Coordinates of C-alpha atoms and ligand atoms in Angstrom, one line a residue:
M1 CA 0.0 10.4 25.0
T2 CA 2.7 11.8 22.8
D3 CA 5.9 10.2 24.1
T4 CA 8.7 9.2 21.8
V5 CA 9.6 5.5 21.8
P6 CA 12.4 4.9 24.4
V7 CA 15.8 4.7 22.7
G8 CA 16.2 1.3 24.4
L9 CA 13.5 0.0 22.1
C10 CA 15.3 1.1 18.9
R11 CA 17.9 -1.6 18.8
D12 CA 20.1 -1.9 15.7
F13 CA 19.5 -5.1 13.7
D14 CA 23.1 -6.2 13.6
R15 CA 23.4 -5.9 17.4
L16 CA 20.5 -8.4 18.1
A17 CA 21.7 -11.7 19.4
A18 CA 19.1 -13.6 17.3
T19 CA 20.6 -12.3 14.1
G20 CA 23.7 -14.4 14.8
V21 CA 21.6 -17.5 15.4
L22 CA 19.7 -16.9 12.2
Q23 CA 22.9 -16.4 10.2
R24 CA 24.1 -19.8 11.4
L25 CA 20.7 -21.4 10.5
A26 CA 20.8 -19.8 7.1
E27 CA 23.9 -21.8 6.2
H28 CA 21.6 -24.8 5.9
P29 CA 18.1 -23.6 5.3
F30 CA 15.2 -26.1 5.2
D31 CA 15.3 -28.0 1.9
L32 CA 11.8 -28.0 0.3
T33 CA 13.0 -30.3 -2.4
A34 CA 13.9 -33.2 -0.1
P35 CA 11.5 -36.1 -0.7
A36 CA 9.8 -36.0 2.7
A37 CA 10.0 -32.2 3.2
L38 CA 6.5 -31.1 2.3
T39 CA 4.5 -33.5 4.4
P40 CA 0.7 -33.1 4.9
E41 CA 1.5 -32.6 8.6
R42 CA 3.8 -29.7 7.8
I43 CA 1.3 -28.1 5.4
S44 CA -1.5 -28.2 7.9
R45 CA 0.8 -27.1 10.9
Y46 CA 2.3 -24.1 9.2
R47 CA -0.8 -22.0 9.1
S48 CA -1.6 -18.9 11.0
S49 CA -5.0 -17.2 11.0
A50 CA -6.5 -13.8 12.0
A51 CA -9.5 -11.7 10.9
G52 CA -10.7 -14.2 8.4
L53 CA -7.3 -14.5 6.7
D54 CA -5.2 -17.7 6.7
L55 CA -1.4 -17.5 6.1
L56 CA 0.0 -20.8 4.8
Y57 CA 3.7 -20.9 5.0
A58 CA 4.9 -24.5 4.8
T59 CA 6.6 -23.6 1.5
Q60 CA 9.1 -21.2 3.2
R61 CA 12.7 -22.5 3.9
I62 CA 12.1 -22.6 7.6
D63 CA 11.8 -25.2 10.4
E64 CA 11.0 -25.1 14.1
A65 CA 14.5 -23.8 14.9
T66 CA 14.2 -21.0 12.4
L67 CA 10.8 -20.1 13.7
D68 CA 12.1 -20.1 17.3
A69 CA 15.0 -17.8 16.3
L70 CA 12.6 -15.5 14.5
Q71 CA 10.5 -15.4 17.6
S72 CA 13.6 -14.4 19.6
L73 CA 14.3 -11.7 17.0
A74 CA 10.8 -10.3 17.5
D75 CA 11.1 -10.5 21.3
E76 CA 14.5 -8.9 21.4
S77 CA 13.4 -5.9 19.2
R78 CA 10.1 -5.7 21.2
V79 CA 8.2 -5.1 18.0
V80 CA 4.8 -5.9 19.4
E81 CA 5.4 -3.4 22.2
Q82 CA 6.4 -0.8 19.7
F83 CA 3.3 -1.5 17.6
F84 CA 1.2 -1.0 20.7
L85 CA 3.0 2.3 21.5
M86 CA 2.4 3.4 17.9
R87 CA -1.4 2.7 18.3
Q88 CA -1.3 4.7 21.5
G89 CA 0.2 7.7 19.8
A90 CA 3.9 7.6 20.4
V91 CA 6.0 9.9 18.2
L92 CA 7.6 7.3 16.0
N93 CA 8.1 9.3 12.8
R94 CA 11.5 10.8 13.7
I95 CA 15.3 10.3 13.5
E96 CA 17.0 10.7 16.8
G97 CA 19.5 13.5 17.0
F98 CA 18.8 15.0 13.5
A99 CA 16.3 17.4 12.0
S100 CA 13.4 15.2 10.9
E101 CA 9.7 14.8 11.0
N102 CA 8.5 14.5 14.5
R103 CA 5.1 13.0 14.4
Q104 CA 2.7 10.4 15.8
V105 CA 1.7 7.5 13.5
L106 CA -2.0 7.0 14.0
H107 CA -3.6 5.5 11.0
T108 CA -4.9 2.7 13.3
A109 CA -7.0 5.3 15.2
C110 CA -9.3 5.6 12.1
R111 CA -10.4 2.0 12.8
D112 CA -10.3 2.1 16.6
L113 CA -13.8 3.4 16.3
F114 CA -15.3 0.1 17.4
A115 CA -13.2 -0.1 20.6
E116 CA -15.0 0.9 23.8
A117 CA -11.8 2.6 25.0
P118 CA -9.7 3.6 21.9
L119 CA -6.0 3.6 22.5
A120 CA -5.6 7.2 21.1
P121 CA -8.9 8.7 22.1
A122 CA -8.3 12.2 20.6
A123 CA -7.4 10.9 17.2
T124 CA -10.3 8.4 17.2
A125 CA -12.7 11.2 18.1
Q126 CA -11.5 13.1 15.1
A127 CA -12.0 10.0 12.9
R128 CA -15.5 9.6 14.3
A129 CA -16.4 13.3 13.6
E130 CA -15.2 13.0 10.0
L131 CA -17.1 9.7 9.5
A132 CA -20.2 11.4 10.9
K133 CA -19.8 14.3 8.4
L134 CA -19.3 11.8 5.6
R135 CA -22.5 9.8 6.6
T136 CA -24.5 13.0 6.5
F137 CA -23.2 13.9 3.1
L138 CA -23.9 10.4 1.7
A139 CA -27.4 10.4 3.2
E140 CA -28.1 13.8 1.5
L141 CA -26.9 12.3 -1.8
D142 CA -29.1 9.2 -1.3
N143 CA -32.2 11.0 -0.3
G144 CA -32.1 13.5 -3.1
Q145 CA -31.4 16.5 -0.9
L146 CA -28.0 17.1 -2.6
V147 CA -28.5 17.2 -6.3
N148 CA -27.0 19.2 -9.2
A149 CA -28.3 22.6 -10.4
A150 CA -30.8 20.9 -12.6
G151 CA -32.1 18.8 -9.8
A152 CA -30.5 15.5 -11.1
P153 CA -28.5 13.1 -8.9
F154 CA -24.7 12.8 -9.1
T155 CA -23.7 9.6 -10.7
E156 CA -20.0 10.1 -11.3
L157 CA -17.1 10.9 -9.0
V158 CA -13.7 11.9 -10.2
H159 CA -11.0 11.3 -7.5
V160 CA -8.0 13.6 -8.0
G161 CA -4.9 12.8 -6.0
I162 CA -1.5 11.2 -6.3
G163 CA 0.8 8.9 -4.3
G164 CA -0.8 8.0 -1.0
S165 CA -3.8 10.1 -2.0
D166 CA -4.4 7.8 -5.0
L167 CA -2.8 4.4 -4.8
G168 CA -4.5 2.9 -1.7
P169 CA -8.0 4.4 -2.4
R170 CA -7.8 3.3 -6.1
A171 CA -6.7 -0.2 -5.1
L172 CA -9.5 -0.5 -2.7
Y173 CA -12.1 0.8 -5.1
L174 CA -11.0 -1.6 -7.8
A175 CA -11.0 -4.5 -5.3
L176 CA -14.5 -3.7 -4.2
A177 CA -16.2 -2.4 -7.4
A178 CA -18.3 -5.5 -7.4
F179 CA -20.1 -4.0 -4.3
A180 CA -20.7 -0.6 -5.9
T181 CA -24.1 1.0 -5.7
P182 CA -25.7 0.6 -9.2
G183 CA -25.6 3.7 -11.2
R184 CA -22.5 5.2 -9.5
R185 CA -19.1 5.3 -11.1
V186 CA -15.7 6.4 -9.9
H187 CA -12.8 7.7 -12.1
F188 CA -9.3 8.6 -11.1
I189 CA -6.9 11.3 -12.2
S190 CA -3.4 11.2 -10.7
N191 CA -0.7 11.8 -13.3
V192 CA 0.1 15.4 -14.2
D193 CA 0.3 14.0 -17.8
P194 CA -2.5 16.1 -19.4
D195 CA -3.6 13.0 -21.3
D196 CA -4.6 11.3 -18.1
A197 CA -7.2 14.0 -17.2
A198 CA -8.3 14.3 -20.8
A199 CA -9.0 10.6 -21.1
V200 CA -11.1 10.7 -17.9
L201 CA -13.0 13.8 -18.8
A202 CA -13.8 12.6 -22.3
G203 CA -17.4 11.4 -22.4
L204 CA -18.2 12.4 -18.7
D205 CA -21.4 14.2 -18.1
L206 CA -19.9 16.9 -15.9
S207 CA -23.3 18.1 -14.7
R208 CA -23.7 14.8 -12.8
T209 CA -20.1 14.6 -11.7
L210 CA -18.6 15.3 -8.2
V211 CA -14.8 15.9 -8.1
N212 CA -13.0 14.8 -5.0
V213 CA -9.7 16.6 -4.6
V214 CA -7.5 14.7 -2.2
S215 CA -4.3 16.3 -0.9
K216 CA -3.1 16.1 2.7
S217 CA -0.7 19.0 2.2
G218 CA -2.8 20.9 -0.3
T219 CA 0.4 21.8 -2.1
T220 CA 1.1 18.9 -4.4
L221 CA 1.9 20.1 -7.9
E222 CA 0.2 17.3 -9.8
T223 CA -3.0 17.4 -7.8
L224 CA -3.3 21.2 -7.8
T225 CA -2.6 21.3 -11.6
N226 CA -5.2 18.6 -12.2
E227 CA -7.7 20.3 -10.0
E228 CA -7.3 23.5 -11.9
L229 CA -7.6 21.6 -15.2
V230 CA -10.9 20.0 -14.1
R231 CA -12.2 23.3 -12.7
Q232 CA -11.7 24.9 -16.0
A233 CA -13.6 22.1 -17.7
F234 CA -16.5 22.8 -15.4
V235 CA -16.4 26.5 -16.0
A236 CA -16.3 25.9 -19.7
A237 CA -19.4 23.7 -19.4
G238 CA -21.2 26.6 -17.6
L239 CA -21.1 24.7 -14.2
A240 CA -20.2 26.2 -10.8
P241 CA -17.2 24.2 -9.4
E242 CA -18.2 24.9 -5.8
R243 CA -21.4 22.9 -6.3
H244 CA -19.4 19.9 -7.5
F245 CA -15.9 19.9 -5.9
L246 CA -15.1 18.1 -2.6
A247 CA -11.9 18.5 -0.7
V248 CA -10.0 16.0 1.5
T249 CA -7.1 17.8 3.1
G250 CA -5.2 18.7 6.2
Q251 CA -6.7 21.3 8.5
G252 CA -5.1 24.7 7.7
S253 CA -3.6 23.5 4.4
P254 CA -3.9 25.9 1.3
M255 CA -6.8 23.6 0.2
D256 CA -8.7 24.2 3.5
N257 CA -11.0 26.7 2.1
P258 CA -14.6 25.4 2.4
A259 CA -16.0 28.3 0.3
R260 CA -14.4 26.7 -2.8
Y261 CA -15.9 23.3 -2.1
L262 CA -19.3 21.7 -1.7
R263 CA -17.9 19.8 1.3
S264 CA -14.5 19.6 3.0
F265 CA -13.2 16.6 4.9
Y266 CA -10.1 16.4 7.0
M267 CA -7.2 14.1 7.5
F268 CA -4.6 14.7 10.1
D269 CA -0.9 15.1 10.4
Y270 CA -0.5 11.9 12.3
I271 CA -1.6 9.8 9.3
G272 CA 1.0 9.3 6.6
G273 CA -0.2 9.4 3.0
R274 CA 0.6 5.8 2.2
Y275 CA -1.2 4.7 5.4
S276 CA -4.2 6.9 4.8
A277 CA -6.6 4.7 2.7
T278 CA -8.9 4.1 5.7
S279 CA -9.0 7.8 6.6
M280 CA -11.2 10.3 4.7
V281 CA -8.6 10.0 1.9
G282 CA -10.2 6.7 0.8
A283 CA -13.5 6.9 2.7
V284 CA -15.1 9.8 0.8
M285 CA -14.7 8.1 -2.6
L286 CA -15.5 4.7 -1.3
G287 CA -18.6 6.0 0.6
F288 CA -19.9 7.5 -2.7
A289 CA -19.3 4.2 -4.5
L290 CA -20.2 1.6 -2.0
G291 CA -22.2 3.3 0.7
D292 CA -21.2 4.0 4.3
E293 CA -22.0 0.5 5.6
Q294 CA -19.4 -1.0 3.3
V295 CA -16.8 1.6 4.4
V296 CA -17.5 0.6 8.0
E297 CA -17.0 -3.1 7.0
I298 CA -13.6 -2.1 5.6
L299 CA -12.7 -0.4 8.9
R300 CA -14.0 -3.4 10.9
G301 CA -11.8 -5.8 8.9
A302 CA -8.8 -3.5 9.4
H303 CA -9.5 -3.1 13.1
A304 CA -9.7 -6.9 13.5
M305 CA -6.2 -7.2 12.0
D306 CA -4.8 -4.3 14.1
L307 CA -6.0 -6.2 17.1
A308 CA -4.5 -9.5 15.9
A309 CA -1.1 -7.8 15.3
A310 CA -0.9 -7.3 19.1
E311 CA -0.3 -11.0 19.6
P312 CA 3.3 -11.6 20.7
A313 CA 3.6 -15.3 19.6
I314 CA 4.7 -15.0 16.0
R315 CA 3.0 -18.3 15.0
H316 CA -0.4 -16.7 15.9
N317 CA 0.2 -13.3 14.4
P318 CA 0.1 -13.5 10.6
A319 CA 1.2 -9.9 10.0
L320 CA 4.3 -10.3 12.2
L321 CA 5.0 -13.8 10.9
L322 CA 4.9 -12.5 7.2
A323 CA 7.2 -9.6 8.3
L324 CA 9.7 -12.1 9.9
L325 CA 9.6 -14.5 6.9
G326 CA 10.3 -11.5 4.7
I327 CA 13.3 -10.7 6.9
W328 CA 14.5 -14.3 6.8
N329 CA 14.4 -14.2 3.0
R330 CA 15.9 -10.7 2.7
N331 CA 18.6 -10.6 5.4
F332 CA 19.6 -14.2 5.8
L333 CA 18.8 -15.9 2.4
G334 CA 19.9 -12.9 0.5
C335 CA 16.8 -12.3 -1.7
D336 CA 16.5 -8.8 -3.1
T337 CA 12.9 -8.7 -4.3
V338 CA 9.5 -10.0 -3.2
A339 CA 6.6 -10.6 -5.6
V340 CA 2.9 -10.2 -4.5
L341 CA 0.7 -12.3 -6.7
P342 CA -3.0 -12.0 -6.1
Y343 CA -5.2 -14.6 -7.8
S344 CA -8.1 -12.2 -8.0
Q345 CA -8.5 -9.7 -10.9
A346 CA -10.1 -7.3 -8.5
L347 CA -6.7 -6.8 -6.8
V348 CA -5.3 -5.5 -10.0
R349 CA -3.8 -2.4 -8.4
F350 CA -3.1 -3.9 -4.9
A351 CA 0.6 -4.6 -5.8
A352 CA 0.9 -1.0 -6.9
H353 CA -0.3 0.2 -3.6
L354 CA 2.0 -2.2 -1.8
Q355 CA 4.9 -0.9 -3.8
Q356 CA 4.4 2.5 -2.3
L357 CA 3.5 1.2 1.1
D358 CA 6.5 -1.0 1.4
M359 CA 9.2 0.7 -0.7
E360 CA 8.5 4.3 0.4
S361 CA 8.4 3.1 4.0
N362 CA 11.3 0.7 4.1
G363 CA 13.5 1.9 1.3
K364 CA 15.9 3.5 3.7
S365 CA 19.6 3.6 4.4
V366 CA 19.8 5.1 7.9
S367 CA 18.6 3.9 11.2
R368 CA 16.3 5.7 13.6
G369 CA 19.5 6.7 15.3
G370 CA 20.8 8.3 12.2
R371 CA 23.4 5.6 11.6
E372 CA 24.2 4.3 8.1
L373 CA 22.7 0.8 7.9
A374 CA 25.1 -2.1 7.9
W375 CA 22.3 -4.4 7.0
Q376 CA 19.8 -4.7 4.1
S377 CA 16.4 -2.9 4.5
G378 CA 13.3 -3.2 2.3
P379 CA 13.4 -5.4 -0.8
V380 CA 12.0 -4.4 -4.2
L381 CA 8.3 -5.3 -4.2
W382 CA 6.4 -5.9 -7.4
G383 CA 3.5 -8.0 -8.6
E384 CA 0.6 -8.6 -10.9
P385 CA -2.5 -10.7 -10.7
G386 CA -2.2 -14.4 -11.6
T387 CA -3.0 -16.3 -13.8
N388 CA -2.0 -13.5 -16.2
G389 CA 1.5 -13.4 -14.6
Q390 CA 1.9 -17.1 -15.3
H391 CA 1.8 -16.4 -19.0
A392 CA 4.4 -13.6 -18.6
F393 CA 7.2 -13.5 -16.0
Y394 CA 6.8 -16.7 -14.1
Q395 CA 9.5 -18.2 -16.3
L396 CA 12.0 -16.2 -14.3
L397 CA 10.3 -17.2 -11.0
H398 CA 10.8 -20.9 -11.8
Q399 CA 14.0 -21.0 -13.7
G400 CA 15.7 -17.6 -13.5
T401 CA 19.0 -17.1 -11.7
T402 CA 17.4 -14.8 -9.2
I403 CA 15.3 -16.3 -6.3
V404 CA 12.1 -14.3 -5.9
P405 CA 10.1 -15.0 -2.7
T406 CA 6.5 -14.8 -3.5
E407 CA 3.4 -13.9 -1.5
F408 CA 0.3 -15.3 -3.2
I409 CA -3.2 -14.1 -2.3
G410 CA -6.2 -16.1 -3.1
F411 CA -9.9 -16.6 -2.2
R412 CA -12.0 -19.7 -1.9
Q413 CA -14.9 -18.1 -3.7
N414 CA -15.1 -15.5 -6.4
Q415 CA -16.8 -12.1 -5.7
L416 CA -19.8 -12.4 -8.0
D417 CA -22.1 -15.3 -8.3
K418 CA -21.3 -15.8 -12.0
D419 CA -19.1 -18.7 -13.0
L420 CA -18.8 -21.3 -15.7
L421 CA -18.7 -25.1 -15.3
L422 CA -16.5 -26.3 -18.1
Q423 CA -15.0 -29.8 -18.5
G424 CA -16.0 -30.6 -14.9
T425 CA -14.6 -27.6 -13.2
T426 CA -15.5 -23.9 -12.6
S427 CA -13.4 -21.0 -13.6
Q428 CA -12.8 -20.2 -9.9
E429 CA -11.5 -23.8 -9.4
K430 CA -9.2 -23.3 -12.4
L431 CA -7.9 -20.1 -10.8
V432 CA -7.1 -21.6 -7.4
A433 CA -5.8 -24.8 -8.8
N434 CA -3.3 -22.8 -10.8
L435 CA -2.4 -20.8 -7.6
L436 CA -1.7 -23.9 -5.6
A437 CA 0.2 -25.6 -8.5
Q438 CA 2.6 -22.6 -8.6
I439 CA 3.3 -22.9 -4.9
L440 CA 4.1 -26.5 -5.2
A441 CA 6.2 -26.1 -8.4
L442 CA 8.3 -23.3 -6.9
A443 CA 8.9 -25.2 -3.7
T444 CA 9.6 -28.7 -4.9
G445 CA 11.0 -28.1 -8.4
Q446 CA 11.5 -31.0 -10.8
P447 CA 14.7 -33.0 -11.5
H448 CA 15.2 -33.7 -15.2
E449 CA 18.1 -35.1 -17.3
N450 CA 17.5 -32.2 -19.7
P451 CA 18.9 -29.1 -17.9
N452 CA 16.5 -26.8 -19.8
Q453 CA 13.6 -28.7 -18.3
R454 CA 15.0 -28.8 -14.8
F455 CA 13.3 -26.9 -12.0
A456 CA 15.7 -26.3 -9.0
G457 CA 12.9 -25.7 -6.6
N458 CA 13.5 -24.2 -3.1
R459 CA 11.9 -21.0 -4.1
P460 CA 10.0 -19.8 -1.1
S461 CA 6.4 -18.7 -1.1
A462 CA 3.5 -18.0 1.3
L463 CA -0.2 -17.9 0.7
L464 CA -2.8 -15.6 2.1
I465 CA -6.2 -17.0 1.6
A466 CA -9.7 -15.8 2.7
D467 CA -13.2 -16.9 1.8
R468 CA -14.2 -14.1 -0.5
L469 CA -12.9 -10.6 -1.3
T470 CA -15.5 -8.7 0.7
P471 CA -15.0 -5.2 2.2
Y472 CA -14.2 -6.8 5.5
A473 CA -11.6 -9.1 4.0
M474 CA -10.1 -6.2 2.0
G475 CA -9.8 -4.1 5.2
A476 CA -8.0 -7.0 6.9
L477 CA -5.7 -7.6 4.0
L478 CA -4.8 -3.9 3.8
A479 CA -4.1 -3.7 7.6
L480 CA -2.1 -6.9 7.5
Y481 CA 0.3 -5.4 4.9
E482 CA 0.4 -2.1 6.8
A483 CA 1.4 -4.0 10.0
K484 CA 3.9 -6.1 8.1
V485 CA 5.7 -3.0 6.8
V486 CA 5.7 -1.4 10.2
F487 CA 7.0 -4.5 11.9
Q488 CA 9.8 -4.8 9.4
G489 CA 10.7 -1.2 9.9
F490 CA 10.9 -1.7 13.7
L491 CA 13.0 -4.8 13.2
W492 CA 15.4 -3.0 10.8
N493 CA 15.3 0.0 13.2
I494 CA 14.4 2.5 10.4
N495 CA 11.8 5.2 10.2
S496 CA 9.1 3.7 8.1
F497 CA 7.1 6.9 8.1
D498 CA 9.0 9.6 6.3
Q499 CA 10.0 9.8 2.6
E500 CA 13.0 12.2 2.3
G501 CA 14.0 10.2 -0.8
V502 CA 11.3 11.9 -2.9
Q503 CA 12.5 15.4 -2.2
L504 CA 15.5 15.8 -4.4
G505 CA 13.7 14.9 -7.6
K506 CA 10.8 17.3 -6.7
K507 CA 13.3 20.1 -6.1
L508 CA 15.2 19.5 -9.4
A509 CA 11.9 19.3 -11.3
N510 CA 10.9 22.7 -10.0
G511 CA 14.3 24.0 -11.2
L512 CA 13.6 22.6 -14.7
L513 CA 10.1 24.1 -14.7
A514 CA 11.7 27.5 -14.0
H515 CA 13.6 27.1 -17.3
F516 CA 10.4 26.4 -19.2
S517 CA 8.5 29.4 -17.8
A518 CA 11.4 31.8 -18.1
H519 CA 12.0 30.6 -21.6
R520 CA 8.3 31.2 -22.4
Q521 CA 8.4 34.8 -21.0
N522 CA 11.8 35.8 -22.4
F523 CA 13.2 34.3 -25.5
L524 CA 16.7 35.5 -24.6
Y525 CA 16.8 33.7 -21.3
N526 CA 19.9 31.7 -20.9
G527 CA 19.3 29.0 -18.3
S528 CA 22.7 27.5 -18.8
E529 CA 24.1 30.0 -16.4
A530 CA 21.6 29.1 -13.7
D531 CA 21.7 25.3 -14.0
P532 CA 24.1 24.1 -16.7
R533 CA 23.3 20.3 -16.2
G534 CA 19.5 20.8 -16.3
W535 CA 19.8 23.1 -19.2
A536 CA 22.0 20.7 -21.1
L537 CA 19.6 17.8 -20.4
L538 CA 16.6 19.8 -21.6
K539 CA 18.4 20.7 -24.8
A540 CA 19.8 17.2 -25.4
A541 CA 16.3 15.8 -24.9
G542 CA 14.9 18.1 -27.5
L543 CA 12.6 19.9 -25.1
L544 CA 13.8 23.4 -25.8
D545 CA 14.4 25.1 -29.1
E546 CA 17.9 24.4 -30.4
H547 CA 18.5 28.1 -31.3
V548 CA 18.0 29.4 -27.8
Ligands
LIG601 C1 3.0 9.1 1.1 C2 3.7 10.2 0.6 C3 3.2 10.7 -0.7 C4 1.9 11.6 -0.7 C5 1.7 12.3 -2.0 C6 0.5 13.1 -2.1 O1 3.2 8.5 2.1 O2 3.7 11.2 1.5 O3 2.9 9.7 -1.7 O4 0.8 10.8 -0.3 O5 2.9 13.0 -2.3 O6 0.6 14.1 -1.1 P1 -0.6 15.0 -0.7 O7 -1.7 14.2 -0.2 O8 -0.1 16.0 0.3 O9 -1.0 15.7 -2.0

């Protein structure tokens, strides 16, 4: 099935009846600082669960009337129906009436592997075939069939990619490094800054190193440059790159050249970069580090959340509920940013992944109908692990003039079995006590006669909590945020799957590079004629010799 989504489903946000209701409710949002606001009954009732994750949302500025209106908003925009059409393979990556991408959006097909009747059978068959290739490759590494020229096993893997080909995979690896196979290490090169590659390569035994080059397009400047840099390091060490380099790319891309690689894996047009962590883009590196069973666990967790996202009742669909609470805070309470604060050191790069996922998807100014938006779309998303953040920027969260809604992430147990009992409590207990204390402090505030010690409260937050950060839980968490972003895009009636906003900078960078190379070849080149502003900037920044 490759239908487009019926235009009738793409309703503009400002034309939905529920937006008017929500605007009226937002004149008097629920007051979390009122003495009887945060009752035990409210705290236990405002909880929604799926795939082993609980969403606690009593500390949002909502009541039953708000939730009912948010339900109407979801019903009116038929977001769950659109999500289902997406999973079936509808062409959602497009702008009606204008030249645009025109693609299906099928990252969910990578984890529909477990369904008896997958919703997009052709895409899931391709995902199955790639997973089977990966399993064969990993088995050959494990049983010693695939070794280096000296007969020694590969112990290191350098993952080379950028943007969607780096952030999600890297966040997942760091989140799950506690489950890594002993003796295997993963390193990442993404930035075209040569110091990034140099720092990674320093001290690596290249003879035992695999290099996983990941680029869907096979044309990305940073990745191709870094691949070449690393290839040259192998050649200089007397090693044959084709015995060490792996490729993950789109079929038919310039990188689709199996003779240059030990193995080639594919990802497909219908999976966007920032949604690709559960395709081969993440799976090859994660399979090397964690083994294929853990990769399957990640996919299982993600699949469970994809299924849960099909629930139309918002109170029973955490991904949709989180999306709607975000819209309440953004469009009706006027909050410009959202902070994601994981109380788990392993999630150190998760906010960086979500920055891309959310802001590249929903940082848009035109609707799917090509109309300039008359409403706000995606907020600025940022975050850092707690408790570190508490000792840094939480001052602003509690007492700043900007209200920042927060999404806390926590776990009941830590990943490893090491902990310390000190002064009657474990470190894990200290961590979660701090998390819950922040939630209460932000919501209820603290009156004080000294204005400098006053906390206004009414700062909304939500908590996502699971038992332990396992591969399954990580898959569920990743898919929850993917679904949240997609739901918000549907609600705002924007295309969450293109990224035209990154093109202009790329084009101008290529123009500036032309100055450098022409300048290198011909000392008399006068670039000011070709591009006076770029030329002037290069000179003002001291990047070209003054006398040229
Ligand atoms: C993500 C974007 C972008 C992309 C990178 C890398 O959704 O499309 O971040 O992932 O530009 O692209 P390649 O994988 O094609 O190298």
